[in-house]
Amino acid sequence: MDRQQLMNLLPHRDAMLLLDDAENQNGEAVGHYTVRGDEFFLQGHFPGNPIVPGVILCEILAQSACVLLSDVLTEGKLPVYTGLNGVKFRSPVRPGDTIETRCRLKRSKPPFYFAEGTASVGDQLCVTAEFSFAVTGA
C-alpha cells in the first residue's frame, strides 16, 4: 500500500499519517517511514539533536498494525489505542532514518485487537511494544 491507499484505510491525514508504505506479508504488517527532519514532532525535540519521540514511534507501530485489519476498517470505523504494554525504547531514531515496522495480531475480541510489534532502522532495533486498540464507529 502506498500513501494514497493507506489514506483509504486509515483516518489519519497530513502530518499524522506516519507511514510511507505498508503491506500485509502473510499475517505480519510491514511498514516504512522515512524521517525527513521537518516533522512537527522534531521541533524542540531536541534543538541541535533531533530525536523522534517515543510516543510517535508507538503511533507508527499502531498505524502499521491497522494494515492487518483492512477488512474491519470499513468506512466510518475508527481505530483508537486502548493500551500500551511492555514498551522498550532501545535506540534513537533521527532525521534521515527509515523506520521499518513489523507487527502481528496476537488475538482479537472485536471490537478489541491485541498486537505486538517492533520498529527498526537497518539492523538496529529501536522499539518493541505490545498494544491494544478498539475499532469504533467514527
Coordinates of N, CA, C and O in Angstrom, one line a residue:
M1 N 0.8 -1.2 0.0 CA 0.0 0.0 0.0 C 0.9 1.2 0.0 O 1.8 1.3 0.8
D2 N 0.6 2.2 -0.9 CA 1.3 3.4 -0.9 C 0.5 4.4 0.0 O -0.5 4.0 0.6
R3 N 0.9 5.7 0.1 CA 0.3 6.6 1.0 C -1.2 6.8 0.6 O -2.1 6.9 1.5
Q4 N -1.5 6.9 -0.6 CA -2.9 7.1 -1.0 C -3.8 5.9 -0.6 O -4.9 6.1 -0.1
Q5 N -3.3 4.7 -0.8 CA -4.0 3.5 -0.4 C -4.2 3.5 1.2 O -5.2 3.1 1.7
L6 N -3.1 3.9 1.9 CA -3.2 4.0 3.3 C -4.3 5.0 3.8 O -5.0 4.7 4.7
M7 N -4.4 6.1 3.0 CA -5.4 7.1 3.4 C -6.8 6.5 3.2 O -7.8 6.9 3.8
N8 N -7.0 5.6 2.3 CA -8.3 4.9 2.1 C -8.6 4.0 3.2 O -9.7 3.7 3.5
L9 N -7.6 3.5 3.9 CA -7.7 2.6 5.1 C -7.8 3.3 6.4 O -8.7 3.1 7.2
L10 N -6.9 4.2 6.6 CA -6.7 4.9 7.9 C -7.4 6.3 7.9 O -7.4 6.9 6.9
P11 N -7.8 6.8 9.1 CA -8.4 8.1 9.1 C -7.3 9.2 9.2 O -7.7 10.4 9.1
H12 N -6.1 8.9 9.4 CA -5.0 9.8 9.6 C -4.7 10.6 8.3 O -4.8 10.1 7.3
R13 N -4.4 11.9 8.5 CA -4.1 12.7 7.4 C -2.9 13.6 7.7 O -2.5 13.8 8.8
D14 N -2.4 14.2 6.6 CA -1.3 15.2 6.7 C -0.2 14.7 7.6 O 0.3 13.7 7.5
A15 N 0.1 15.6 8.6 CA 1.2 15.3 9.5 C 1.1 14.1 10.4 O 2.1 13.7 11.0
M16 N -0.1 13.6 10.5 CA -0.3 12.4 11.4 C -0.4 11.1 10.7 O -0.5 10.1 11.3
L17 N -0.3 11.1 9.3 CA -0.2 9.8 8.6 C 1.3 9.5 8.6 O 2.1 10.2 7.9
L18 N 1.7 8.6 9.4 CA 3.1 8.3 9.7 C 3.7 7.0 9.0 O 4.5 6.4 9.6
L19 N 3.1 6.7 7.9 CA 3.7 5.6 7.1 C 3.8 6.1 5.6 O 3.0 6.8 5.1
D20 N 4.9 5.7 5.0 CA 5.1 5.9 3.6 C 4.5 4.8 2.7 O 4.0 5.0 1.7
D21 N 4.6 3.6 3.3 CA 4.0 2.4 2.7 C 3.9 1.3 3.7 O 4.5 1.4 4.8
A22 N 3.1 0.3 3.4 CA 2.9 -0.8 4.3 C 2.2 -1.9 3.5 O 1.5 -1.7 2.5
E23 N 2.4 -3.2 4.0 CA 1.8 -4.3 3.4 C 1.6 -5.4 4.4 O 2.3 -5.5 5.4
N24 N 0.6 -6.3 4.1 CA 0.4 -7.5 4.9 C 1.2 -8.6 4.2 O 0.9 -9.0 3.1
Q25 N 2.2 -9.1 4.9 CA 3.0 -10.2 4.5 C 2.7 -11.4 5.3 O 3.3 -11.7 6.3
N26 N 1.7 -12.2 4.8 CA 1.3 -13.4 5.5 C 1.0 -13.2 7.0 O 1.5 -14.0 7.8
G27 N 0.2 -12.3 7.3 CA -0.2 -12.0 8.6 C 0.7 -11.2 9.5 O 0.5 -11.0 10.7
E28 N 1.7 -10.6 8.8 CA 2.6 -9.7 9.5 C 2.6 -8.3 8.7 O 2.8 -8.3 7.5
A29 N 2.3 -7.3 9.4 CA 2.3 -5.9 8.8 C 3.7 -5.4 8.8 O 4.4 -5.4 9.8
V30 N 4.1 -5.0 7.6 CA 5.5 -4.5 7.4 C 5.3 -3.1 6.9 O 4.7 -2.9 5.8
G31 N 5.8 -2.1 7.6 CA 5.6 -0.7 7.1 C 6.9 0.1 7.2 O 7.9 -0.3 7.8
H32 N 6.9 1.2 6.4 CA 8.1 2.0 6.4 C 7.8 3.5 6.5 O 6.7 3.9 6.0
Y33 N 8.6 4.2 7.1 CA 8.5 5.7 7.2 C 9.9 6.3 7.3 O 10.7 5.9 8.1
T34 N 10.2 7.2 6.3 CA 11.5 7.9 6.3 C 11.3 9.2 7.0 O 10.4 10.0 6.6
V35 N 12.1 9.5 8.1 CA 12.0 10.7 8.8 C 12.7 11.8 8.0 O 14.0 11.7 7.8
R36 N 12.0 12.8 7.6 CA 12.5 13.8 6.7 C 13.3 14.9 7.5 O 14.3 15.4 7.0
G37 N 12.9 15.2 8.7 CA 13.6 16.1 9.5 C 12.8 17.4 9.7 O 13.1 18.2 10.6
D38 N 11.7 17.6 8.9 CA 10.9 18.8 9.1 C 9.6 18.5 9.8 O 8.7 19.4 9.9
E39 N 9.4 17.3 10.3 CA 8.2 16.9 11.0 C 7.9 17.8 12.2 O 8.9 18.2 12.9
F40 N 6.6 18.1 12.5 CA 6.3 18.9 13.7 C 6.8 18.4 15.0 O 7.2 19.1 15.9
F41 N 6.9 17.1 15.1 CA 7.3 16.5 16.4 C 8.8 16.6 16.7 O 9.2 16.3 17.8
L42 N 9.6 17.0 15.7 CA 11.0 17.2 15.9 C 11.3 18.6 16.3 O 12.4 18.9 16.8
Q43 N 10.4 19.5 16.2 CA 10.6 20.9 16.6 C 10.7 21.0 18.1 O 9.7 20.7 18.8
G44 N 11.8 21.2 18.6 CA 12.0 21.3 20.0 C 12.3 20.0 20.7 O 12.5 19.9 21.9
H45 N 12.5 18.9 19.9 CA 12.8 17.6 20.5 C 14.0 17.0 19.8 O 13.8 16.0 19.0
F46 N 15.1 17.4 19.9 CA 15.7 18.4 20.8 C 16.5 19.3 19.9 O 17.1 18.8 19.0
P47 N 16.5 20.6 20.2 CA 17.3 21.5 19.4 C 18.7 21.1 19.2 O 19.4 20.8 20.2
G48 N 19.2 21.0 18.0 CA 20.5 20.6 17.7 C 20.8 19.1 17.7 O 21.8 18.6 17.4
N49 N 19.8 18.3 18.2 CA 19.9 16.9 18.4 C 18.5 16.3 18.2 O 18.0 15.7 19.2
P50 N 17.9 16.4 17.1 CA 16.5 15.9 16.9 C 16.4 14.4 17.0 O 17.2 13.6 16.4
I51 N 15.5 13.9 17.8 CA 15.2 12.5 18.0 C 13.7 12.3 17.9 O 12.9 13.1 18.5
V52 N 13.2 11.3 17.2 CA 11.8 11.1 17.1 C 11.2 10.6 18.5 O 11.8 9.7 19.1
P53 N 10.2 11.3 19.0 CA 9.7 11.0 20.3 C 9.1 9.5 20.4 O 8.6 9.0 19.4
G54 N 9.3 8.9 21.5 CA 8.8 7.5 21.7 C 7.3 7.4 21.4 O 6.9 6.4 20.8
V55 N 6.5 8.3 21.8 CA 5.1 8.2 21.5 C 4.8 8.2 20.0 O 3.9 7.5 19.6
I56 N 5.6 8.9 19.2 CA 5.4 8.9 17.8 C 5.8 7.5 17.2 O 5.1 7.0 16.3
L57 N 6.9 6.9 17.7 CA 7.2 5.6 17.3 C 6.1 4.6 17.6 O 5.8 3.7 16.8
C58 N 5.5 4.7 18.8 CA 4.3 3.9 19.1 C 3.2 4.1 18.1 O 2.5 3.1 17.7
E59 N 2.9 5.3 17.7 CA 1.9 5.6 16.8 C 2.2 5.0 15.4 O 1.3 4.5 14.8
I60 N 3.4 5.0 15.0 CA 3.8 4.4 13.7 C 3.5 2.9 13.8 O 3.0 2.3 12.8
L61 N 3.8 2.3 14.9 CA 3.5 0.8 15.1 C 2.0 0.6 15.0 O 1.6 -0.3 14.3
A62 N 1.2 1.4 15.6 CA -0.2 1.2 15.6 C -0.8 1.4 14.2 O -1.6 0.6 13.7
Q63 N -0.3 2.4 13.5 CA -0.8 2.6 12.1 C -0.4 1.4 11.2 O -1.2 1.0 10.4
S64 N 0.8 0.9 11.4 CA 1.2 -0.3 10.7 C 0.3 -1.5 10.9 O -0.1 -2.2 10.0
A65 N 0.0 -1.7 12.2 CA -0.8 -2.9 12.6 C -2.2 -2.8 11.9 O -2.8 -3.8 11.6
C66 N -2.7 -1.6 11.7 CA -4.0 -1.4 11.1 C -4.1 -2.0 9.7 O -5.2 -2.4 9.2
V67 N -3.0 -2.2 9.1 CA -3.0 -2.8 7.7 C -3.5 -4.3 7.8 O -4.1 -4.7 6.9
L68 N -3.4 -4.9 9.0 CA -3.9 -6.2 9.1 C -5.4 -6.3 9.3 O -6.0 -7.3 9.3
L69 N -6.0 -5.1 9.5 CA -7.5 -5.0 9.7 C -8.2 -4.4 8.5 O -9.3 -3.8 8.7
S70 N -7.7 -4.5 7.3 CA -8.3 -3.8 6.2 C -9.8 -4.3 6.0 O -10.6 -3.5 5.5
D71 N -10.1 -5.5 6.4 CA -11.5 -6.0 6.2 C -12.4 -5.4 7.3 O -13.6 -5.4 7.2
V72 N -11.8 -4.9 8.4 CA -12.6 -4.4 9.6 C -12.7 -2.9 9.5 O -13.7 -2.3 9.9
L73 N -11.7 -2.2 9.0 CA -11.7 -0.8 9.0 C -12.4 -0.3 7.8 O -11.9 0.4 6.9
T74 N -13.7 -0.5 7.7 CA -14.6 0.0 6.7 C -14.9 1.4 6.9 O -14.6 2.0 8.0
E75 N -15.5 2.0 6.0 CA -15.9 3.5 6.1 C -16.7 3.7 7.4 O -17.6 3.0 7.7
G76 N -16.3 4.8 8.1 CA -16.9 5.2 9.3 C -16.3 4.5 10.5 O -16.8 4.8 11.6
K77 N -15.3 3.6 10.4 CA -14.7 3.0 11.5 C -13.4 3.7 11.9 O -12.7 4.3 11.0
L78 N -13.1 3.7 13.2 CA -12.0 4.5 13.7 C -11.2 3.6 14.7 O -11.7 3.1 15.7
P79 N -9.9 3.4 14.4 CA -9.1 2.6 15.3 C -8.5 3.5 16.4 O -7.9 4.6 16.0
V80 N -8.7 3.2 17.6 CA -8.2 4.0 18.7 C -7.4 3.1 19.7 O -7.8 2.0 20.0
Y81 N -6.3 3.7 20.2 CA -5.5 3.0 21.2 C -6.3 2.7 22.4 O -7.0 3.6 22.9
T82 N -6.1 1.5 23.0 CA -6.7 1.2 24.3 C -5.6 0.9 25.3 O -5.9 0.9 26.5
G83 N -4.4 0.6 24.9 CA -3.4 0.2 25.8 C -2.0 0.0 25.2 O -1.9 -0.3 24.0
L84 N -1.0 0.3 25.9 CA 0.4 0.0 25.6 C 1.0 -0.7 26.7 O 0.9 -0.3 27.9
N85 N 1.7 -1.8 26.4 CA 2.4 -2.6 27.5 C 3.8 -3.0 27.1 O 4.0 -3.2 25.9
G86 N 4.6 -3.1 28.0 CA 6.0 -3.6 27.8 C 6.8 -2.8 26.8 O 7.6 -3.4 26.0
V87 N 6.5 -1.5 26.7 CA 7.2 -0.7 25.6 C 8.7 -0.6 26.1 O 9.0 -0.2 27.2
K88 N 9.6 -0.8 25.1 CA 11.0 -0.7 25.4 C 11.6 0.1 24.3 O 11.5 -0.3 23.1
F89 N 12.3 1.2 24.6 CA 13.0 2.0 23.6 C 14.5 1.6 23.7 O 15.1 1.7 24.7
R90 N 15.0 1.2 22.5 CA 16.3 0.6 22.5 C 17.4 1.5 21.9 O 18.5 1.5 22.2
S91 N 16.9 2.3 20.9 CA 17.9 3.1 20.1 C 17.1 4.3 19.5 O 16.0 4.1 19.1
P92 N 17.7 5.5 19.5 CA 17.0 6.7 19.0 C 16.8 6.6 17.5 O 17.6 6.0 16.7
V93 N 15.8 7.3 17.0 CA 15.5 7.4 15.6 C 15.7 8.9 15.2 O 15.2 9.8 15.9
R94 N 16.4 9.2 14.1 CA 16.8 10.5 13.8 C 16.4 10.9 12.4 O 16.1 10.0 11.6
P95 N 16.4 12.2 12.0 CA 16.2 12.5 10.6 C 17.1 11.8 9.7 O 18.3 11.6 10.0
G96 N 16.5 11.4 8.6 CA 17.2 10.6 7.6 C 17.1 9.1 7.7 O 17.3 8.3 6.8
D97 N 16.7 8.7 8.9 CA 16.5 7.2 9.2 C 15.2 6.8 8.5 O 14.2 7.5 8.5
T98 N 15.2 5.5 8.0 CA 14.0 4.9 7.5 C 13.6 3.8 8.5 O 14.4 2.9 8.8
I99 N 12.5 4.0 9.1 CA 11.9 3.1 10.1 C 11.2 1.9 9.4 O 10.4 2.2 8.5
E100 N 11.5 0.7 9.8 CA 10.7 -0.4 9.4 C 10.0 -1.0 10.5 O 10.6 -1.3 11.6
T101 N 8.7 -1.2 10.4 CA 7.9 -1.8 11.5 C 7.5 -3.2 11.1 O 7.3 -3.5 9.9
R102 N 7.3 -4.0 12.1 CA 6.8 -5.4 11.9 C 5.8 -5.6 13.0 O 6.2 -5.6 14.2
C103 N 4.6 -5.8 12.7 CA 3.5 -6.0 13.7 C 2.7 -7.3 13.3 O 2.5 -7.6 12.2
R104 N 2.2 -7.9 14.4 CA 1.3 -9.0 14.2 C 0.2 -9.0 15.2 O 0.4 -8.5 16.4
L105 N -1.0 -9.4 14.9 CA -2.1 -9.5 15.8 C -1.9 -10.8 16.7 O -1.6 -11.9 16.2
K106 N -2.0 -10.6 18.0 CA -1.8 -11.8 18.9 C -3.2 -12.4 19.1 O -3.3 -13.6 19.2
R107 N -4.2 -11.6 19.2 CA -5.6 -12.1 19.4 C -6.6 -11.0 19.2 O -6.2 -9.8 19.1
S108 N -7.8 -11.4 19.0 CA -8.9 -10.3 18.9 C -10.1 -10.8 19.5 O -10.4 -12.0 19.7
K109 N -10.9 -9.8 20.0 CA -12.2 -10.0 20.6 C -12.9 -8.7 20.2 O -13.0 -7.8 21.0
P110 N -13.4 -8.7 18.9 CA -14.0 -7.5 18.4 C -15.0 -6.8 19.4 O -15.7 -7.6 20.0
P111 N -14.8 -5.5 19.5 CA -14.1 -4.6 18.7 C -12.6 -4.4 19.2 O -12.0 -3.5 18.7
F112 N -12.1 -5.2 20.1 CA -10.7 -5.1 20.6 C -9.8 -6.0 19.9 O -10.1 -7.2 19.6
Y113 N -8.6 -5.4 19.6 CA -7.5 -6.2 19.0 C -6.2 -6.0 19.7 O -5.9 -4.9 20.2
F114 N -5.4 -7.1 19.8 CA -4.2 -7.1 20.6 C -3.1 -7.4 19.7 O -3.1 -8.4 19.0
A115 N -2.0 -6.6 19.7 CA -0.9 -6.8 18.8 C 0.4 -6.6 19.5 O 0.5 -6.2 20.7
E116 N 1.5 -7.0 18.8 CA 2.8 -6.7 19.2 C 3.6 -6.3 18.0 O 3.3 -6.6 16.9
G117 N 4.7 -5.5 18.2 CA 5.4 -5.0 17.1 C 6.8 -4.5 17.5 O 7.1 -4.3 18.7
T118 N 7.6 -4.3 16.4 CA 8.9 -3.8 16.6 C 9.1 -2.7 15.5 O 8.5 -2.7 14.5
A119 N 10.0 -1.8 15.8 CA 10.5 -0.8 14.8 C 12.0 -0.8 14.8 O 12.6 -0.8 15.9
S120 N 12.5 -0.9 13.6 CA 14.0 -0.9 13.5 C 14.4 0.1 12.4 O 13.7 0.5 11.6
V121 N 15.7 0.5 12.5 CA 16.4 1.2 11.5 C 17.6 0.4 11.1 O 18.5 0.1 11.9
G122 N 17.5 -0.1 9.8 CA 18.5 -1.1 9.4 C 18.5 -2.3 10.3 O 17.4 -2.9 10.6
D123 N 19.6 -2.7 10.8 CA 19.7 -3.8 11.7 C 19.5 -3.5 13.2 O 19.6 -4.3 14.1
Q124 N 19.3 -2.2 13.5 CA 19.2 -1.7 14.8 C 17.8 -1.7 15.3 O 16.9 -0.9 14.8
L125 N 17.5 -2.5 16.3 CA 16.1 -2.5 17.0 C 15.9 -1.2 17.7 O 16.8 -0.8 18.6
C126 N 14.9 -0.5 17.5 CA 14.6 0.8 18.2 C 13.5 0.7 19.2 O 13.6 1.4 20.2
V127 N 12.5 0.0 19.0 CA 11.4 -0.1 19.9 C 10.7 -1.4 19.8 O 10.6 -2.0 18.7
T128 N 10.2 -2.0 20.9 CA 9.4 -3.1 21.0 C 8.2 -2.8 21.8 O 8.3 -2.0 22.8
A129 N 7.0 -3.3 21.5 CA 5.8 -3.0 22.3 C 4.7 -4.0 22.1 O 4.6 -4.7 21.0
E130 N 3.9 -4.2 23.0 CA 2.6 -4.8 22.9 C 1.5 -3.7 23.1 O 1.7 -2.8 23.9
F131 N 0.5 -3.8 22.3 CA -0.5 -2.7 22.4 C -1.9 -3.3 22.0 O -2.0 -4.4 21.4
S132 N -2.9 -2.5 22.3 CA -4.3 -2.9 22.0 C -5.0 -1.7 21.5 O -4.6 -0.5 21.8
F133 N -6.0 -2.0 20.7 CA -6.8 -0.9 20.2 C -8.2 -1.4 19.9 O -8.5 -2.6 19.9
A134 N -9.2 -0.5 19.8 CA -10.5 -0.8 19.5 C -10.9 -0.2 18.2 O -10.4 0.9 17.9
V135 N -11.8 -0.8 17.5 CA -12.3 -0.3 16.2 C -13.7 0.1 16.5 O -14.6 -0.7 16.9
T136 N -13.9 1.4 16.5 CA -15.2 2.0 16.9 C -15.9 2.7 15.7 O -15.2 3.0 14.7
G137 N -17.1 3.1 15.8 CA -17.7 4.0 14.8 C -17.2 5.4 15.0 O -16.8 5.8 16.1
A138 N -17.0 6.1 13.9 CA -16.4 7.4 14.0 C -17.3 8.4 14.7 O -18.4 8.3 14.8

